[in-house]
Amino acid sequence: MKTIDQFMWGYQEHFRIHYEILTQNVFEAIGFEGKPKVFLVGLAMSDREVRHEVCVEPETGFPDQDFFSSLPKRVTEGVPKHPSQQMFYGDEVTNREKPENIRRQVITEEVLNLLASEDERSGLRSFASLAAPVDNHYVVTVIQVPKGNLDVHPLIPFRWMQENAETNLLMECVRKILGQAQYETYRSWPEPGRTLGSEMQLETHEIAVRAAKSLMRVPFIAGDMMNSGLFEPLEQVTQLMYEGQVSKGRIVLAAADDPNVDYVLRFSNPVSLQQTRWLRKLLQMATRETALISGYPDDLAEVFTISSDEVR
């Protein structure tokens, strides 16, 4: 029987291994070649008696327990300075939960802050779940991805909640995986890692599809604040065969007045993305020499044909 020195809960190793395998499977499903690393960081709750104030799973390797030795102090100093301290919520429950939520946010932020310089040195990028209470510790799940492989997938910049953000399919997959890890660690029964393969857990394909749906809701057109979602209409188009063949056409997502687009043909009556069969026929015209330009599905979805050489 294996003895756990940096003990957080009995199934912590099972939980970590499960999420490392799941992450690898999701990456393979979307064609990402980088190998992820998954580890857990635990910070003891202030009112609990524990053997170690900071725990890392796995106990061997890097980053180790010493690497996060300053985490308790950083969290203690960071909580009163956190910007959310200035927020007041009209909802009584949210206000009551604010101190706990701030602590969880600070723990995650400080874990990432500690990893930042090491990530830069080793060519990695770390993503972390929101800290969640498991027994006597707040636990953060960390996924590290080789940055060189991550850069192969173009980042999509956008504005959200008055802040600049960026994403791509891989990052959306990581967020879905970490979201599930956070949910699983936050529940009290069954213990995280105890029931692997439960119907409550998302499988590889489900995570990839949900990530694609989230990506296709990103407001990719500059100046727009929302996008109701392009996944469903485009999925319907790709499922239709044209004369028994799978389409090889292309759709470029852009605003109709994008200065980087030079039109060689523009329809007088735009075609909606909801007009699946008509759009499917147009897509057949979008060979290597041309592409279709489309906006959001609720913008009357203008579709145009352009020269592929002019897409930058």
XYZ file of C-alpha atoms in Angstrom:
312
model
C 0.000 0.000 0.000
C 1.411 3.400 -1.004
C 1.818 5.982 1.745
C 1.062 9.594 0.875
C 3.246 12.062 2.774
C 1.725 15.241 1.330
C -1.780 14.046 2.062
C -4.816 16.019 0.923
C -7.308 13.199 0.408
C -7.092 9.475 -0.242
C -7.803 9.497 -3.976
C -5.635 12.438 -5.005
C -3.283 10.321 -7.144
C -6.197 8.615 -8.934
C -7.757 12.005 -9.583
C -4.564 13.511 -11.021
C -3.782 10.551 -13.268
C -7.353 10.488 -14.556
C -7.170 14.146 -15.595
C -3.741 13.785 -17.161
C -5.011 10.897 -19.316
C -8.224 12.769 -20.115
C -6.282 15.862 -21.179
C -4.005 13.811 -23.408
C -7.003 12.096 -25.019
C -8.716 15.426 -25.696
C -5.542 16.850 -27.232
C -5.245 13.841 -29.522
C -8.921 14.170 -30.499
C -8.380 17.738 -31.782
C -5.034 16.923 -33.402
C -2.787 18.685 -30.869
C 0.675 17.128 -30.649
C 1.914 18.595 -27.359
C 2.015 16.353 -24.287
C 0.330 17.903 -21.242
C 1.380 17.633 -17.626
C -1.196 17.687 -14.837
C -0.467 18.226 -11.154
C -2.314 19.385 -8.034
C -1.402 22.100 -5.536
C -3.082 22.161 -2.136
C -3.095 24.938 0.472
C -4.285 24.071 3.974
C -7.317 25.864 5.348
C -6.272 28.278 8.094
C -8.421 26.677 10.804
C -7.321 23.061 10.186
C -4.492 21.028 11.708
C -2.590 19.311 8.922
C 0.818 17.747 8.419
C 1.791 20.035 5.533
C 0.523 23.537 4.878
C 1.323 23.118 1.177
C 0.991 19.823 -0.704
C 1.818 18.857 -4.274
C 0.621 15.797 -6.182
C 2.733 14.057 -7.385
C 5.186 14.412 -4.526
C 8.223 13.741 -6.739
C 9.376 15.771 -9.716
C 9.076 19.470 -10.373
C 7.471 21.761 -9.354
C 7.701 20.406 -5.827
C 6.591 21.413 -2.371
C 9.557 23.785 -1.868
C 8.676 25.617 -5.080
C 5.322 26.637 -3.555
C 6.654 27.299 -0.038
C 5.812 31.021 -0.280
C 2.190 30.345 -1.297
C 0.651 30.733 2.222
C 2.264 34.141 2.742
C 1.389 35.345 -0.751
C -2.266 34.369 -0.276
C -2.467 36.025 3.156
C -1.086 39.259 1.693
C -3.106 39.034 -1.526
C -6.602 38.540 -0.102
C -7.083 42.040 1.413
C -5.604 43.666 -1.730
C -7.725 41.793 -4.245
C -9.829 44.082 -6.532
C -12.983 42.092 -5.741
C -12.850 43.448 -2.179
C -14.252 46.697 -3.606
C -17.256 44.933 -5.135
C -20.665 45.090 -3.508
C -23.338 42.701 -4.699
C -27.063 43.316 -4.420
C -27.531 39.595 -3.951
C -27.223 38.721 -0.254
C -25.942 35.197 -0.903
C -23.205 36.423 -3.247
C -22.102 39.016 -0.690
C -21.995 36.354 1.999
C -19.863 34.118 -0.212
C -17.528 36.933 -1.273
C -14.736 36.330 1.293
C -14.526 32.632 0.430
C -14.653 33.285 -3.297
C -11.910 35.908 -3.059
C -9.671 33.509 -1.149
C -10.178 30.821 -3.790
C -9.407 33.300 -6.586
C -6.243 34.522 -4.865
C -4.973 30.977 -4.307
C -5.337 30.183 -8.009
C -3.813 33.504 -9.078
C -0.800 33.065 -6.788
C -0.202 29.510 -7.985
C -0.064 30.848 -11.546
C 2.090 33.813 -10.491
C 4.632 31.441 -8.949
C 4.651 29.327 -12.101
C 4.985 32.287 -14.489
C 8.773 32.702 -14.401
C 9.367 28.954 -14.547
C 6.972 28.689 -17.486
C 8.969 31.345 -19.319
C 12.233 29.534 -18.645
C 11.003 26.080 -19.615
C 8.752 27.045 -22.543
C 5.474 26.058 -20.930
C 2.120 27.677 -20.343
C 0.195 26.843 -17.192
C -3.578 26.869 -16.791
C -5.263 26.380 -13.419
C -8.711 25.648 -12.033
C -10.350 27.801 -9.397
C -9.236 26.511 -5.997
C -11.833 24.227 -4.413
C -12.086 22.844 -0.864
C -11.287 19.151 -0.488
C -11.254 17.984 3.124
C -8.670 20.259 4.831
C -7.111 21.878 1.759
C -7.951 24.195 -1.095
C -6.932 22.265 -4.191
C -5.901 23.711 -7.566
C -5.624 21.527 -10.673
C -2.861 22.711 -13.024
C -2.453 21.763 -16.687
C 0.841 22.650 -18.352
C 1.169 22.753 -22.140
C 4.325 23.171 -24.264
C 4.128 26.749 -25.501
C 5.772 25.924 -28.810
C 2.961 23.533 -29.631
C 0.337 25.948 -28.340
C 1.570 28.689 -30.680
C 0.810 26.477 -33.691
C -2.870 27.202 -33.065
C -3.594 30.898 -33.829
C -4.957 32.904 -30.919
C -8.243 34.759 -31.349
C -8.210 38.118 -29.495
C -11.502 39.561 -28.262
C -13.004 41.854 -25.631
C -14.959 40.427 -22.715
C -16.212 42.219 -19.575
C -14.258 45.344 -20.566
C -11.014 43.372 -20.703
C -8.836 41.971 -23.472
C -8.864 38.195 -23.781
C -7.659 35.528 -26.174
C -8.535 31.946 -26.961
C -8.293 29.098 -29.435
C -9.667 25.561 -29.594
C -6.946 24.106 -27.393
C -7.436 26.727 -24.686
C -11.188 26.150 -24.726
C -10.580 22.412 -24.281
C -8.280 23.098 -21.320
C -10.894 25.362 -19.741
C -13.571 22.691 -20.087
C -11.308 20.077 -18.507
C -10.382 22.388 -15.619
C -14.033 23.305 -15.159
C -14.898 19.653 -14.704
C -11.944 19.147 -12.346
C -13.096 22.099 -10.260
C -16.649 20.757 -10.118
C -15.446 17.329 -9.073
C -13.121 18.635 -6.352
C -15.822 20.928 -4.984
C -18.295 18.151 -4.277
C -18.060 16.234 -1.002
C -19.355 12.844 -2.199
C -18.183 10.696 -3.780
C -14.637 11.814 -3.117
C -12.826 13.159 -6.204
C -11.033 10.321 -7.974
C -13.000 7.604 -6.235
C -15.458 6.917 -9.060
C -13.643 7.200 -12.377
C -15.690 6.833 -15.528
C -18.882 8.026 -13.850
C -21.799 9.107 -16.033
C -21.458 12.531 -14.406
C -18.025 12.993 -16.008
C -17.661 14.280 -19.540
C -15.873 12.037 -22.012
C -13.232 13.040 -24.550
C -15.619 13.706 -27.445
C -18.055 15.656 -25.267
C -15.311 17.972 -24.022
C -14.027 18.590 -27.565
C -17.531 19.408 -28.834
C -18.321 21.721 -25.919
C -14.996 23.480 -26.431
C -15.765 23.959 -30.133
C -19.178 25.405 -29.269
C -17.614 27.860 -26.821
C -15.001 28.875 -29.383
C -17.680 29.532 -31.991
C -19.445 31.913 -29.575
C -16.388 34.153 -29.256
C -17.088 37.698 -30.583
C -14.272 37.558 -33.123
C -15.358 40.658 -35.072
C -13.752 43.807 -33.645
C -16.223 46.063 -31.850
C -18.828 43.349 -31.271
C -19.595 42.240 -27.731
C -21.386 38.973 -28.360
C -21.885 36.146 -30.817
C -24.867 33.839 -30.352
C -22.951 30.896 -31.796
C -21.796 29.563 -35.152
C -21.238 25.930 -34.241
C -24.721 24.570 -34.946
C -25.313 26.143 -38.391
C -21.812 25.280 -39.584
C -22.093 21.762 -38.197
C -25.309 21.245 -40.145
C -23.603 22.384 -43.341
C -20.626 20.064 -42.902
C -22.927 17.078 -42.397
C -24.556 17.541 -45.802
C -23.033 15.723 -48.763
C -22.830 17.340 -52.204
C -23.317 14.841 -55.013
C -22.088 12.135 -52.665
C -18.911 13.982 -51.706
C -17.674 15.717 -48.584
C -17.200 19.462 -49.060
C -13.703 20.868 -49.455
C -14.765 24.507 -49.438
C -13.756 27.176 -46.943
C -15.579 29.757 -44.842
C -13.713 32.795 -43.502
C -15.273 34.514 -40.488
C -14.978 38.295 -40.817
C -16.961 41.517 -40.824
C -18.397 42.503 -44.209
C -16.348 45.736 -44.193
C -13.083 44.165 -43.009
C -10.274 46.122 -44.758
C -8.265 42.913 -45.173
C -10.910 41.455 -47.489
C -11.007 42.280 -51.215
C -14.124 41.008 -52.935
C -14.187 39.602 -56.429
C -17.892 38.767 -56.181
C -20.567 40.012 -53.801
C -24.156 38.789 -53.727
C -26.941 41.358 -53.921
C -29.061 39.145 -51.650
C -27.003 37.763 -48.726
C -27.481 34.102 -47.853
C -28.294 33.237 -44.272
C -26.321 30.539 -42.501
C -29.691 29.058 -41.628
C -30.285 28.299 -45.318
C -28.285 25.113 -44.997
C -28.818 23.517 -48.412
C -28.244 26.738 -50.352
C -25.151 27.463 -48.281
C -23.915 23.940 -48.935
C -24.054 24.544 -52.692
C -22.174 27.823 -52.328
C -19.562 26.127 -50.206
C -18.842 23.781 -53.085
C -17.768 26.855 -55.065
C -15.257 27.841 -52.366
C -12.299 25.894 -53.733
C -8.632 26.690 -53.146
C -9.032 29.853 -55.245
C -12.014 31.234 -53.325
C -13.623 31.322 -49.899
C -16.935 32.365 -48.388
C -17.056 35.302 -45.994
C -19.526 35.037 -43.132
C -20.512 37.046 -40.089
C -22.660 35.863 -37.176
C -25.776 33.766 -37.767
C -28.068 36.463 -36.333
C -26.622 39.277 -38.494
C -28.618 38.205 -41.566
C -25.432 36.210 -42.146
C -24.049 37.780 -45.257
C -21.942 35.387 -47.286
C -19.581 36.509 -50.023
C -17.033 34.941 -52.340
C -13.465 36.292 -52.338
C -10.050 35.424 -53.667
C -8.139 33.270 -51.224
C -4.936 35.197 -51.992
C -6.506 38.306 -50.481
C -7.250 36.712 -47.088
C -4.661 37.925 -44.595
